[in-house]
GROMACS .gro file of N, CA, C and O in nm:
model
  540
    1MET      N    1   0.082  -0.119   0.000
    1MET     CA    2   0.000   0.000   0.000
    1MET      C    3   0.086   0.126   0.000
    1MET      O    4   0.056   0.221  -0.069
    2ALA      N    5   0.194   0.123   0.078
    2ALA     CA    6   0.283   0.239   0.085
    2ALA      C    7   0.349   0.263  -0.050
    2ALA      O    8   0.371   0.378  -0.089
    3GLU      N    9   0.378   0.155  -0.123
    3GLU     CA   10   0.440   0.170  -0.256
    3GLU      C   11   0.345   0.239  -0.353
    3GLU      O   12   0.388   0.320  -0.434
    4VAL      N   13   0.217   0.206  -0.346
    4VAL     CA   14   0.118   0.268  -0.434
    4VAL      C   15   0.108   0.417  -0.406
    4VAL      O   16   0.109   0.499  -0.498
    5THR      N   17   0.103   0.453  -0.279
    5THR     CA   18   0.096   0.594  -0.241
    5THR      C   19   0.222   0.667  -0.286
    5THR      O   20   0.215   0.778  -0.339
    6GLU      N   21   0.338   0.605  -0.266
    6GLU     CA   22   0.464   0.667  -0.307
    6GLU      C   23   0.469   0.686  -0.459
    6GLU      O   24   0.513   0.790  -0.509
    7THR      N   25   0.421   0.588  -0.533
    7THR     CA   26   0.418   0.597  -0.679
    7THR      C   27   0.323   0.708  -0.723
    7THR      O   28   0.356   0.786  -0.813
    8LYS      N   29   0.206   0.719  -0.660
    8LYS     CA   30   0.111   0.825  -0.692
    8LYS      C   31   0.172   0.961  -0.662
    8LYS      O   32   0.158   1.055  -0.740
    9ASN      N   33   0.240   0.973  -0.548
    9ASN     CA   34   0.303   1.100  -0.511
    9ASN      C   35   0.412   1.139  -0.611
    9ASN      O   36   0.426   1.256  -0.644
   10LYS      N   37   0.488   1.041  -0.658
   10LYS     CA   38   0.591   1.071  -0.759
   10LYS      C   39   0.526   1.119  -0.888
   10LYS      O   40   0.575   1.212  -0.952
   11GLY      N   41   0.415   1.058  -0.925
   11GLY     CA   42   0.343   1.099  -1.046
   11GLY      C   43   0.292   1.242  -1.035
   11GLY      O   44   0.303   1.320  -1.130
   12VAL      N   45   0.239   1.277  -0.920
   12VAL     CA   46   0.190   1.413  -0.897
   12VAL      C   47   0.307   1.511  -0.904
   12VAL      O   48   0.297   1.617  -0.966
   13ALA      N   49   0.417   1.475  -0.839
   13ALA     CA   50   0.534   1.563  -0.839
   13ALA      C   51   0.587   1.583  -0.981
   13ALA      O   52   0.623   1.695  -1.019
   14GLU      N   53   0.592   1.477  -1.059
   14GLU     CA   54   0.640   1.489  -1.197
   14GLU      C   55   0.548   1.576  -1.281
   14GLU      O   56   0.593   1.658  -1.361
   15ARG      N   57   0.417   1.561  -1.264
   15ARG     CA   58   0.322   1.644  -1.338
   15ARG      C   59   0.334   1.790  -1.296
   15ARG      O   60   0.330   1.880  -1.379
   16LEU      N   61   0.350   1.814  -1.168
   16LEU     CA   62   0.365   1.950  -1.118
   16LEU      C   63   0.494   2.012  -1.172
   16LEU      O   64   0.495   2.129  -1.213
   17ASP      N   65   0.601   1.935  -1.176
   17ASP     CA   66   0.727   1.984  -1.233
   17ASP      C   67   0.709   2.020  -1.380
   17ASP      O   68   0.759   2.123  -1.426
   18ALA      N   69   0.637   1.937  -1.454
   18ALA     CA   70   0.614   1.963  -1.597
   18ALA      C   71   0.531   2.091  -1.615
   18ALA      O   72   0.559   2.173  -1.704
   19VAL      N   73   0.431   2.109  -1.531
   19VAL     CA   74   0.348   2.231  -1.538
   19VAL      C   75   0.433   2.354  -1.508
   19VAL      O   76   0.424   2.456  -1.577
   20MET      N   77   0.518   2.344  -1.406
   20MET     CA   78   0.603   2.458  -1.370
   20MET      C   79   0.702   2.492  -1.480
   20MET      O   80   0.734   2.609  -1.502
   21LEU      N   81   0.752   2.391  -1.551
   21LEU     CA   82   0.839   2.417  -1.665
   21LEU      C   83   0.762   2.493  -1.773
   21LEU      O   84   0.815   2.587  -1.834
   22ASN      N   85   0.638   2.456  -1.795
   22ASN     CA   86   0.557   2.527  -1.893
   22ASN      C   87   0.524   2.669  -1.848
   22ASN      O   88   0.520   2.761  -1.931
   23VAL      N   89   0.503   2.689  -1.720
   23VAL     CA   90   0.481   2.824  -1.667
   23VAL      C   91   0.606   2.908  -1.694
   23VAL      O   92   0.598   3.023  -1.739
   24ALA      N   93   0.723   2.851  -1.668
   24ALA     CA   94   0.849   2.924  -1.691
   24ALA      C   95   0.866   2.957  -1.840
   24ALA      O   96   0.907   3.069  -1.875
   25ARG      N   97   0.834   2.863  -1.926
   25ARG     CA   98   0.842   2.890  -2.071
   25ARG      C   99   0.745   3.002  -2.109
   25ARG      O  100   0.776   3.089  -2.191
   26GLY      N  101   0.625   2.998  -2.051
   26GLY     CA  102   0.526   3.102  -2.078
   26GLY      C  103   0.573   3.238  -2.030
   26GLY      O  104   0.550   3.340  -2.097
   27ARG      N  105   0.640   3.242  -1.916
   27ARG     CA  106   0.696   3.368  -1.866
   27ARG      C  107   0.795   3.427  -1.965
   27ARG      O  108   0.791   3.545  -1.995
   28VAL      N  109   0.884   3.342  -2.015
   28VAL     CA  110   0.985   3.389  -2.110
   28VAL      C  111   0.917   3.438  -2.238
   28VAL      O  112   0.950   3.547  -2.288
   29ALA      N  113   0.822   3.361  -2.288
   29ALA     CA  114   0.753   3.401  -2.412
   29ALA      C  115   0.677   3.533  -2.393
   29ALA      O  116   0.687   3.623  -2.477
   30LEU      N  117   0.604   3.544  -2.284
   30LEU     CA  118   0.530   3.668  -2.256
   30LEU      C  119   0.627   3.784  -2.239
   30LEU      O  120   0.604   3.894  -2.291
   31GLY      N  121   0.734   3.762  -2.167
   31GLY     CA  122   0.833   3.867  -2.146
   31GLY      C  123   0.896   3.914  -2.276
   31GLY      O  124   0.910   4.035  -2.299
   32LEU      N  125   0.932   3.821  -2.362
   32LEU     CA  126   0.991   3.859  -2.490
   32LEU      C  127   0.892   3.938  -2.575
   32LEU      O  128   0.927   4.038  -2.637
   33ALA      N  129   0.767   3.892  -2.577
   33ALA     CA  130   0.664   3.962  -2.654
   33ALA      C  131   0.640   4.102  -2.599
   33ALA      O  132   0.633   4.200  -2.676
   34ALA      N  133   0.630   4.114  -2.467
   34ALA     CA  134   0.606   4.245  -2.406
   34ALA      C  135   0.724   4.338  -2.424
   34ALA      O  136   0.706   4.459  -2.443
   35PHE      N  137   0.845   4.285  -2.421
   35PHE     CA  138   0.963   4.368  -2.441
   35PHE      C  139   0.970   4.418  -2.584
   35PHE      O  140   1.002   4.534  -2.610
   36ALA      N  141   0.940   4.328  -2.679
   36ALA     CA  142   0.949   4.364  -2.820
   36ALA      C  143   0.836   4.455  -2.865
   36ALA      O  144   0.856   4.542  -2.950
   37ALA      N  145   0.718   4.438  -2.808
   37ALA     CA  146   0.601   4.515  -2.852
   37ALA      C  147   0.518   4.561  -2.732
   37ALA      O  148   0.407   4.513  -2.710
   38PRO      N  149   0.570   4.656  -2.655
   38PRO     CA  150   0.497   4.698  -2.535
   38PRO      C  151   0.361   4.762  -2.566
   38PRO      O  152   0.265   4.742  -2.492
   39LYS      N  153   0.351   4.837  -2.676
   39LYS     CA  154   0.223   4.901  -2.709
   39LYS      C  155   0.117   4.797  -2.739
   39LYS      O  156   0.002   4.809  -2.694
   40LEU      N  157   0.155   4.695  -2.816
   40LEU     CA  158   0.061   4.588  -2.847
   40LEU      C  159   0.024   4.511  -2.721
   40LEU      O  160  -0.093   4.476  -2.700
   41THR      N  161   0.120   4.488  -2.635
   41THR     CA  162   0.095   4.415  -2.511
   41THR      C  163  -0.010   4.485  -2.426
   41THR      O  164  -0.106   4.422  -2.380
   42VAL      N  165   0.007   4.615  -2.403
   42VAL     CA  166  -0.090   4.685  -2.319
   42VAL      C  167  -0.226   4.696  -2.388
   42VAL      O  168  -0.329   4.695  -2.321
   43LYS      N  169  -0.226   4.704  -2.520
   43LYS     CA  170  -0.354   4.707  -2.593
   43LYS      C  171  -0.429   4.576  -2.575
   43LYS      O  172  -0.548   4.575  -2.544
   44VAL      N  173  -0.358   4.464  -2.592
   44VAL     CA  174  -0.420   4.333  -2.576
   44VAL      C  175  -0.469   4.313  -2.433
   44VAL      O  176  -0.574   4.252  -2.410
   45MET      N  177  -0.395   4.368  -2.337
   45MET     CA  178  -0.432   4.355  -2.197
   45MET      C  179  -0.543   4.452  -2.158
   45MET      O  180  -0.592   4.449  -2.044
   46GLY      N  181  -0.584   4.539  -2.250
   46GLY     CA  182  -0.691   4.634  -2.223
   46GLY      C  183  -0.648   4.752  -2.138
   46GLY      O  184  -0.730   4.813  -2.069
   47LEU      N  185  -0.520   4.786  -2.144
   47LEU     CA  186  -0.468   4.893  -2.059
   47LEU      C  187  -0.436   5.020  -2.136
   47LEU      O  188  -0.367   5.107  -2.085
   48GLY      N  189  -0.486   5.035  -2.257
   48GLY     CA  190  -0.468   5.159  -2.331
   48GLY      C  191  -0.429   5.135  -2.476
   48GLY      O  192  -0.381   5.029  -2.511
   49LYS      N  193  -0.455   5.237  -2.558
   49LYS     CA  194  -0.428   5.226  -2.701
   49LYS      C  195  -0.325   5.328  -2.748
   49LYS      O  196  -0.248   5.303  -2.837
   50ASP      N  197  -0.328   5.444  -2.688
   50ASP     CA  198  -0.244   5.554  -2.735
   50ASP      C  199  -0.098   5.534  -2.692
   50ASP      O  200  -0.069   5.462  -2.597
   51ALA      N  201  -0.009   5.601  -2.764
   51ALA     CA  202   0.133   5.597  -2.729
   51ALA      C  203   0.154   5.658  -2.591
   51ALA      O  204   0.095   5.761  -2.558
   52ASN      N  205   0.235   5.591  -2.512
   52ASN     CA  206   0.264   5.640  -2.378
   52ASN      C  207   0.403   5.588  -2.340
   52ASN      O  208   0.416   5.472  -2.298
   53PRO      N  209   0.506   5.669  -2.355
   53PRO     CA  210   0.643   5.623  -2.329
   53PRO      C  211   0.663   5.571  -2.187
   53PRO      O  212   0.735   5.473  -2.167
   54GLY      N  213   0.600   5.632  -2.089
   54GLY     CA  214   0.613   5.586  -1.951
   54GLY      C  215   0.554   5.447  -1.933
   54GLY      O  216   0.615   5.360  -1.869
   55ARG      N  217   0.436   5.426  -1.987
   55ARG     CA  218   0.372   5.294  -1.978
   55ARG      C  219   0.454   5.190  -2.053
   55ARG      O  220   0.472   5.077  -2.005
   56ASP      N  221   0.510   5.226  -2.168
   56ASP     CA  222   0.594   5.133  -2.244
   56ASP      C  223   0.719   5.095  -2.164
   56ASP      O  224   0.762   4.980  -2.163
   57TYR      N  225   0.775   5.193  -2.094
   57TYR     CA  226   0.892   5.167  -2.010
   57TYR      C  227   0.858   5.068  -1.899
   57TYR      O  228   0.930   4.970  -1.876
   58VAL      N  229   0.747   5.092  -1.831
   58VAL     CA  230   0.705   5.003  -1.722
   58VAL      C  231   0.671   4.864  -1.777
   58VAL      O  232   0.702   4.762  -1.714
   59THR      N  233   0.613   4.858  -1.895
   59THR     CA  234   0.582   4.730  -1.957
   59THR      C  235   0.711   4.653  -1.985
   59THR      O  236   0.717   4.531  -1.963
   60ARG      N  237   0.812   4.721  -2.031
   60ARG     CA  238   0.941   4.654  -2.055
   60ARG      C  239   1.006   4.610  -1.923
   60ARG      O  240   1.075   4.508  -1.919
   61MET      N  241   0.984   4.685  -1.817
   61MET     CA  242   1.034   4.642  -1.685
   61MET      C  243   0.964   4.511  -1.644
   61MET      O  244   1.029   4.418  -1.597
   62PHE      N  245   0.833   4.506  -1.662
   62PHE     CA  246   0.755   4.384  -1.636
   62PHE      C  247   0.810   4.271  -1.722
   62PHE      O  248   0.828   4.158  -1.675
   63ALA      N  249   0.838   4.301  -1.849
   63ALA     CA  250   0.890   4.199  -1.941
   63ALA      C  251   1.023   4.143  -1.894
   63ALA      O  252   1.043   4.021  -1.894
   64ALA      N  253   1.111   4.231  -1.851
   64ALA     CA  254   1.242   4.186  -1.803
   64ALA      C  255   1.227   4.096  -1.681
   64ALA      O  256   1.295   3.993  -1.668
   65ARG      N  257   1.134   4.131  -1.593
   65ARG     CA  258   1.108   4.049  -1.474
   65ARG      C  259   1.059   3.910  -1.514
   65ARG      O  260   1.106   3.809  -1.461
   66GLU      N  261   0.967   3.904  -1.608
   66GLU     CA  262   0.914   3.776  -1.652
   66GLU      C  263   1.022   3.691  -1.719
   66GLU      O  264   1.030   3.570  -1.697
   67ILE      N  265   1.104   3.754  -1.803
   67ILE     CA  266   1.213   3.681  -1.868
   67ILE      C  267   1.309   3.626  -1.762
   67ILE      O  268   1.350   3.509  -1.767
   68ALA      N  269   1.345   3.709  -1.664
   68ALA     CA  270   1.438   3.665  -1.560
   68ALA      C  271   1.381   3.551  -1.477
   68ALA      O  272   1.450   3.451  -1.451
   69LEU      N  273   1.255   3.562  -1.436
   69LEU     CA  274   1.194   3.455  -1.356
   69LEU      C  275   1.184   3.325  -1.434
   69LEU      O  276   1.215   3.217  -1.381
   70GLY      N  277   1.141   3.334  -1.559
   70GLY     CA  278   1.127   3.214  -1.640
   70GLY      C  279   1.262   3.151  -1.672
   70GLY      O  280   1.281   3.030  -1.657
   71ALA      N  281   1.356   3.231  -1.716
   71ALA     CA  282   1.489   3.180  -1.751
   71ALA      C  283   1.560   3.125  -1.627
   71ALA      O  284   1.625   3.021  -1.634
   72GLY      N  285   1.547   3.195  -1.515
   72GLY     CA  286   1.609   3.146  -1.392
   72GLY      C  287   1.558   3.008  -1.355
   72GLY      O  288   1.636   2.919  -1.317
   73TYR      N  289   1.428   2.987  -1.366
   73TYR     CA  290   1.371   2.856  -1.335
   73TYR      C  291   1.419   2.751  -1.434
   73TYR      O  292   1.459   2.642  -1.395
   74LEU      N  293   1.415   2.786  -1.562
   74LEU     CA  294   1.453   2.689  -1.665
   74LEU      C  295   1.600   2.651  -1.661
   74LEU      O  296   1.636   2.536  -1.690
   75LEU      N  297   1.685   2.744  -1.625
   75LEU     CA  298   1.829   2.720  -1.628
   75LEU      C  299   1.884   2.662  -1.497
   75LEU      O  300   2.000   2.623  -1.492
   76SER      N  301   1.800   2.656  -1.395
   76SER     CA  302   1.848   2.607  -1.266
   76SER      C  303   1.807   2.461  -1.245
   76SER      O  304   1.721   2.408  -1.314
   77ARG      N  305   1.870   2.401  -1.146
   77ARG     CA  306   1.841   2.263  -1.107
   77ARG      C  307   1.845   2.253  -0.955
   77ARG      O  308   1.905   2.336  -0.889
   78GLY      N  309   1.782   2.150  -0.901
   78GLY     CA  310   1.791   2.121  -0.758
   78GLY      C  311   1.747   2.235  -0.668
   78GLY      O  312   1.644   2.298  -0.692
   79PRO      N  313   1.827   2.263  -0.564
   79PRO     CA  314   1.791   2.368  -0.468
   79PRO      C  315   1.775   2.506  -0.532
   79PRO      O  316   1.691   2.584  -0.490
   80ALA      N  317   1.852   2.534  -0.635
   80ALA     CA  318   1.840   2.665  -0.702
   80ALA      C  319   1.703   2.678  -0.769
   80ALA      O  320   1.642   2.785  -0.765
   81ARG      N  321   1.654   2.571  -0.828
   81ARG     CA  322   1.522   2.576  -0.891
   81ARG      C  323   1.414   2.598  -0.786
   81ARG      O  324   1.316   2.669  -0.811
   82LYS      N  325   1.432   2.540  -0.669
   82LYS     CA  326   1.336   2.562  -0.560
   82LYS      C  327   1.333   2.710  -0.521
   82LYS      O  328   1.227   2.765  -0.493
   83THR      N  329   1.448   2.774  -0.522
   83THR     CA  330   1.454   2.917  -0.491
   83THR      C  331   1.380   2.997  -0.596
   83THR      O  332   1.304   3.089  -0.564
   84TRP      N  333   1.399   2.964  -0.724
   84TRP     CA  334   1.329   3.035  -0.832
   84TRP      C  335   1.178   3.013  -0.821
   84TRP      O  336   1.100   3.106  -0.849
   85ALA      N  337   1.135   2.895  -0.781
   85ALA     CA  338   0.991   2.870  -0.762
   85ALA      C  339   0.936   2.960  -0.651
   85ALA      O  340   0.827   3.016  -0.664
   86ARG      N  341   1.012   2.977  -0.544
   86ARG     CA  342   0.969   3.063  -0.434
   86ARG      C  343   0.963   3.209  -0.478
   86ARG      O  344   0.869   3.281  -0.442
   87LEU      N  345   1.062   3.252  -0.554
   87LEU     CA  346   1.060   3.390  -0.604
   87LEU      C  347   0.938   3.413  -0.694
   87LEU      O  348   0.871   3.516  -0.685
   88GLY      N  349   0.910   3.317  -0.781
   88GLY     CA  350   0.792   3.328  -0.868
   88GLY      C  351   0.663   3.335  -0.787
   88GLY      O  352   0.573   3.413  -0.819
   89LEU      N  353   0.656   3.256  -0.681
   89LEU     CA  354   0.537   3.257  -0.595
   89LEU      C  355   0.519   3.396  -0.531
   89LEU      O  356   0.407   3.448  -0.528
   90VAL      N  357   0.626   3.454  -0.483
   90VAL     CA  358   0.617   3.587  -0.421
   90VAL      C  359   0.567   3.689  -0.524
   90VAL      O  360   0.475   3.767  -0.497
   91VAL      N  361   0.626   3.688  -0.643
   91VAL     CA  362   0.588   3.784  -0.747
   91VAL      C  363   0.442   3.763  -0.787
   91VAL      O  364   0.365   3.860  -0.797
   92ASP      N  365   0.402   3.639  -0.809
   92ASP     CA  366   0.265   3.612  -0.852
   92ASP      C  367   0.165   3.645  -0.741
   92ASP      O  368   0.055   3.693  -0.768
   93GLY      N  369   0.203   3.620  -0.617
   93GLY     CA  370   0.116   3.658  -0.505
   93GLY      C  371   0.096   3.808  -0.498
   93GLY      O  372  -0.015   3.858  -0.481
   94LEU      N  373   0.207   3.882  -0.513
   94LEU     CA  374   0.197   4.028  -0.512
   94LEU      C  375   0.118   4.080  -0.632
   94LEU      O  376   0.042   4.177  -0.620
   95ASP      N  377   0.135   4.017  -0.748
   95ASP     CA  378   0.057   4.056  -0.865
   95ASP      C  379  -0.092   4.034  -0.842
   95ASP      O  380  -0.175   4.114  -0.885
   96THR      N  381  -0.126   3.926  -0.774
   96THR     CA  382  -0.266   3.897  -0.744
   96THR      C  383  -0.323   4.004  -0.651
   96THR      O  384  -0.432   4.057  -0.676
   97VAL      N  385  -0.250   4.038  -0.546
   97VAL     CA  386  -0.293   4.143  -0.454
   97VAL      C  387  -0.308   4.276  -0.528
   97VAL      O  388  -0.407   4.348  -0.511
   98ASN      N  389  -0.211   4.308  -0.612
   98ASN     CA  390  -0.217   4.432  -0.689
   98ASN      C  391  -0.340   4.434  -0.781
   98ASN      O  392  -0.406   4.536  -0.795
   99GLY      N  393  -0.369   4.320  -0.844
   99GLY     CA  394  -0.487   4.312  -0.930
   99GLY      C  395  -0.616   4.335  -0.852
   99GLY      O  396  -0.706   4.406  -0.898
  100LEU      N  397  -0.623   4.280  -0.732
  100LEU     CA  398  -0.742   4.299  -0.649
  100LEU      C  399  -0.754   4.445  -0.604
  100LEU      O  400  -0.863   4.502  -0.603
  101ARG      N  401  -0.642   4.506  -0.570
  101ARG     CA  402  -0.645   4.646  -0.526
  101ARG      C  403  -0.677   4.741  -0.641
  101ARG      O  404  -0.733   4.847  -0.619
  102SER      N  405  -0.639   4.703  -0.763
  102SER     CA  406  -0.661   4.789  -0.880
  102SER      C  407  -0.798   4.768  -0.943
  102SER      O  408  -0.836   4.842  -1.034
  103ARG      N  409  -0.872   4.672  -0.900
  103ARG     CA  410  -1.000   4.636  -0.960
  103ARG      C  411  -1.094   4.753  -0.982
  103ARG      O  412  -1.149   4.766  -1.091
  104PRO      N  413  -1.116   4.841  -0.887
  104PRO     CA  414  -1.214   4.948  -0.908
  104PRO      C  415  -1.182   5.040  -1.027
  104PRO      O  416  -1.273   5.097  -1.086
  105GLY      N  417  -1.055   5.052  -1.064
  105GLY     CA  418  -1.017   5.144  -1.171
  105GLY      C  419  -1.004   5.080  -1.308
  105GLY      O  420  -0.970   5.148  -1.404
  106LEU      N  421  -1.030   4.950  -1.318
  106LEU     CA  422  -1.011   4.879  -1.445
  106LEU      C  423  -1.140   4.811  -1.488
  106LEU      O  424  -1.222   4.774  -1.404
  107PRO      N  425  -1.156   4.790  -1.619
  107PRO     CA  426  -1.272   4.713  -1.665
  107PRO      C  427  -1.270   4.572  -1.602
  107PRO      O  428  -1.163   4.516  -1.577
  108LEU      N  429  -1.388   4.517  -1.579
  108LEU     CA  430  -1.399   4.387  -1.514
  108LEU      C  431  -1.320   4.280  -1.589
  108LEU      O  432  -1.250   4.199  -1.527
  109TRP      N  433  -1.328   4.277  -1.723
  109TRP     CA  434  -1.260   4.171  -1.798
  109TRP      C  435  -1.108   4.182  -1.784
  109TRP      O  436  -1.038   4.080  -1.781
  110VAL      N  437  -1.056   4.304  -1.771
  110VAL     CA  438  -0.912   4.323  -1.752
  110VAL      C  439  -0.872   4.271  -1.615
  110VAL      O  440  -0.776   4.195  -1.601
  111SER      N  441  -0.947   4.311  -1.514
  111SER     CA  442  -0.917   4.265  -1.377
  111SER      C  443  -0.930   4.114  -1.365
  111SER      O  444  -0.844   4.048  -1.307
  112ALA      N  445  -1.037   4.061  -1.419
  112ALA     CA  446  -1.060   3.916  -1.408
  112ALA      C  447  -0.947   3.839  -1.476
  112ALA      O  448  -0.898   3.739  -1.422
  113GLY      N  449  -0.905   3.885  -1.593
  113GLY     CA  450  -0.796   3.816  -1.663
  113GLY      C  451  -0.666   3.823  -1.587
  113GLY      O  452  -0.597   3.722  -1.567
  114ALA      N  453  -0.631   3.943  -1.541
  114ALA     CA  454  -0.504   3.962  -1.469
  114ALA      C  455  -0.503   3.884  -1.337
  114ALA      O  456  -0.406   3.816  -1.305
  115ILE      N  457  -0.612   3.895  -1.262
  115ILE     CA  458  -0.620   3.826  -1.134
  115ILE      C  459  -0.623   3.675  -1.155
  115ILE      O  460  -0.560   3.599  -1.081
  116GLY      N  461  -0.695   3.631  -1.258
  116GLY     CA  462  -0.702   3.488  -1.287
  116GLY      C  463  -0.566   3.430  -1.323
  116GLY      O  464  -0.527   3.323  -1.273
  117ILE      N  465  -0.492   3.500  -1.407
  117ILE     CA  466  -0.360   3.451  -1.448
  117ILE      C  467  -0.263   3.456  -1.329
  117ILE      O  468  -0.196   3.357  -1.298
  118ALA      N  469  -0.256   3.570  -1.261
  118ALA     CA  470  -0.164   3.583  -1.148
  118ALA      C  471  -0.202   3.487  -1.034
  118ALA      O  472  -0.116   3.421  -0.977
  119GLY      N  473  -0.331   3.480  -1.005
  119GLY     CA  474  -0.377   3.391  -0.898
  119GLY      C  475  -0.356   3.244  -0.931
  119GLY      O  476  -0.315   3.165  -0.846
  120GLY      N  477  -0.380   3.209  -1.057
  120GLY     CA  478  -0.358   3.071  -1.100
  120GLY      C  479  -0.212   3.031  -1.093
  120GLY      O  480  -0.177   2.923  -1.045
  121THR      N  481  -0.125   3.123  -1.137
  121THR     CA  482   0.019   3.092  -1.131
  121THR      C  483   0.066   3.091  -0.987
  121THR      O  484   0.153   3.011  -0.952
  122ALA      N  485   0.010   3.177  -0.904
  122ALA     CA  486   0.045   3.175  -0.761
  122ALA      C  487   0.003   3.042  -0.698
  122ALA      O  488   0.078   2.985  -0.618
  123ALA      N  489  -0.115   2.993  -0.736
  123ALA     CA  490  -0.161   2.864  -0.682
  123ALA      C  491  -0.069   2.750  -0.725
  123ALA      O  492  -0.034   2.664  -0.644
  124LEU      N  493  -0.029   2.751  -0.852
  124LEU     CA  494   0.065   2.649  -0.898
  124LEU      C  495   0.199   2.662  -0.826
  124LEU      O  496   0.259   2.561  -0.784
  125GLY      N  497   0.246   2.784  -0.810
  125GLY     CA  498   0.371   2.807  -0.739
  125GLY      C  499   0.361   2.762  -0.594
  125GLY      O  500   0.456   2.702  -0.540
  126ALA      N  501   0.248   2.787  -0.531
  126ALA     CA  502   0.228   2.744  -0.392
  126ALA      C  503   0.230   2.592  -0.382
  126ALA      O  504   0.288   2.535  -0.289
  127ALA      N  505   0.168   2.526  -0.480
  127ALA     CA  506   0.170   2.379  -0.481
  127ALA      C  507   0.314   2.328  -0.497
  127ALA      O  508   0.355   2.234  -0.428
  128LYS      N  509   0.389   2.390  -0.585
  128LYS     CA  510   0.529   2.349  -0.608
  128LYS      C  511   0.614   2.374  -0.484
  128LYS      O  512   0.690   2.286  -0.441
  129VAL      N  513   0.602   2.492  -0.425
  129VAL     CA  514   0.682   2.524  -0.306
  129VAL      C  515   0.645   2.429  -0.192
  129VAL      O  516   0.733   2.377  -0.122
  130THR      N  517   0.516   2.404  -0.173
  130THR     CA  518   0.473   2.311  -0.068
  130THR      C  519   0.529   2.172  -0.093
  130THR      O  520   0.580   2.107  -0.002
  131ARG      N  521   0.521   2.128  -0.216
  131ARG     CA  522   0.573   1.996  -0.254
  131ARG      C  523   0.723   1.988  -0.226
  131ARG      O  524   0.773   1.888  -0.174
  132ASP      N  525   0.794   2.094  -0.260
  132ASP     CA  526   0.939   2.097  -0.235
  132ASP      C  527   0.969   2.092  -0.086
  132ASP      O  528   1.068   2.030  -0.046
  133LEU      N  529   0.888   2.157  -0.005
  133LEU     CA  530   0.913   2.161   0.139
  133LEU      C  531   0.887   2.026   0.206
  133LEU      O  532   0.954   1.992   0.304
  134VAL      N  533   0.789   1.951   0.156
  134VAL     CA  534   0.755   1.824   0.221
  134VAL      C  535   0.832   1.705   0.164
  134VAL      O  536   0.828   1.597   0.221
  135SER      N  537   0.902   1.725   0.052
  135SER     CA  538   0.976   1.610  -0.002
  135SER      C  539   1.123   1.618   0.028
  135SER      O  540   1.176   1.703   0.086
   0.00000   0.00000   0.00000
């Protein structure tokens, strides 16, 4: 019976690791897209259409953060990867809080999308960090 539980736990851990690798790849892809085309990124996110150099600058800062978090996770192994997972969890948790605090000033679909993505990634990160702590 213990072997079955251990095998199931390994399967869950492997699936969670695969999901986290895909999250990291998504971070890099989103970061590269946002860095290359900040105006398009904010337009797609529903945060404005007109040229705004300040907003483009902040969007590129967001992009650099996403590239760093994703690449750090992908390029690390063992304990270092666990650290990158924790950093991602902190960032995604703060993004979720920020989305909730910004809700009154944004269209519902923008808030729902941002909070859903940040909250979902935070939940995955929390599962990964918890898994790392108990194994």
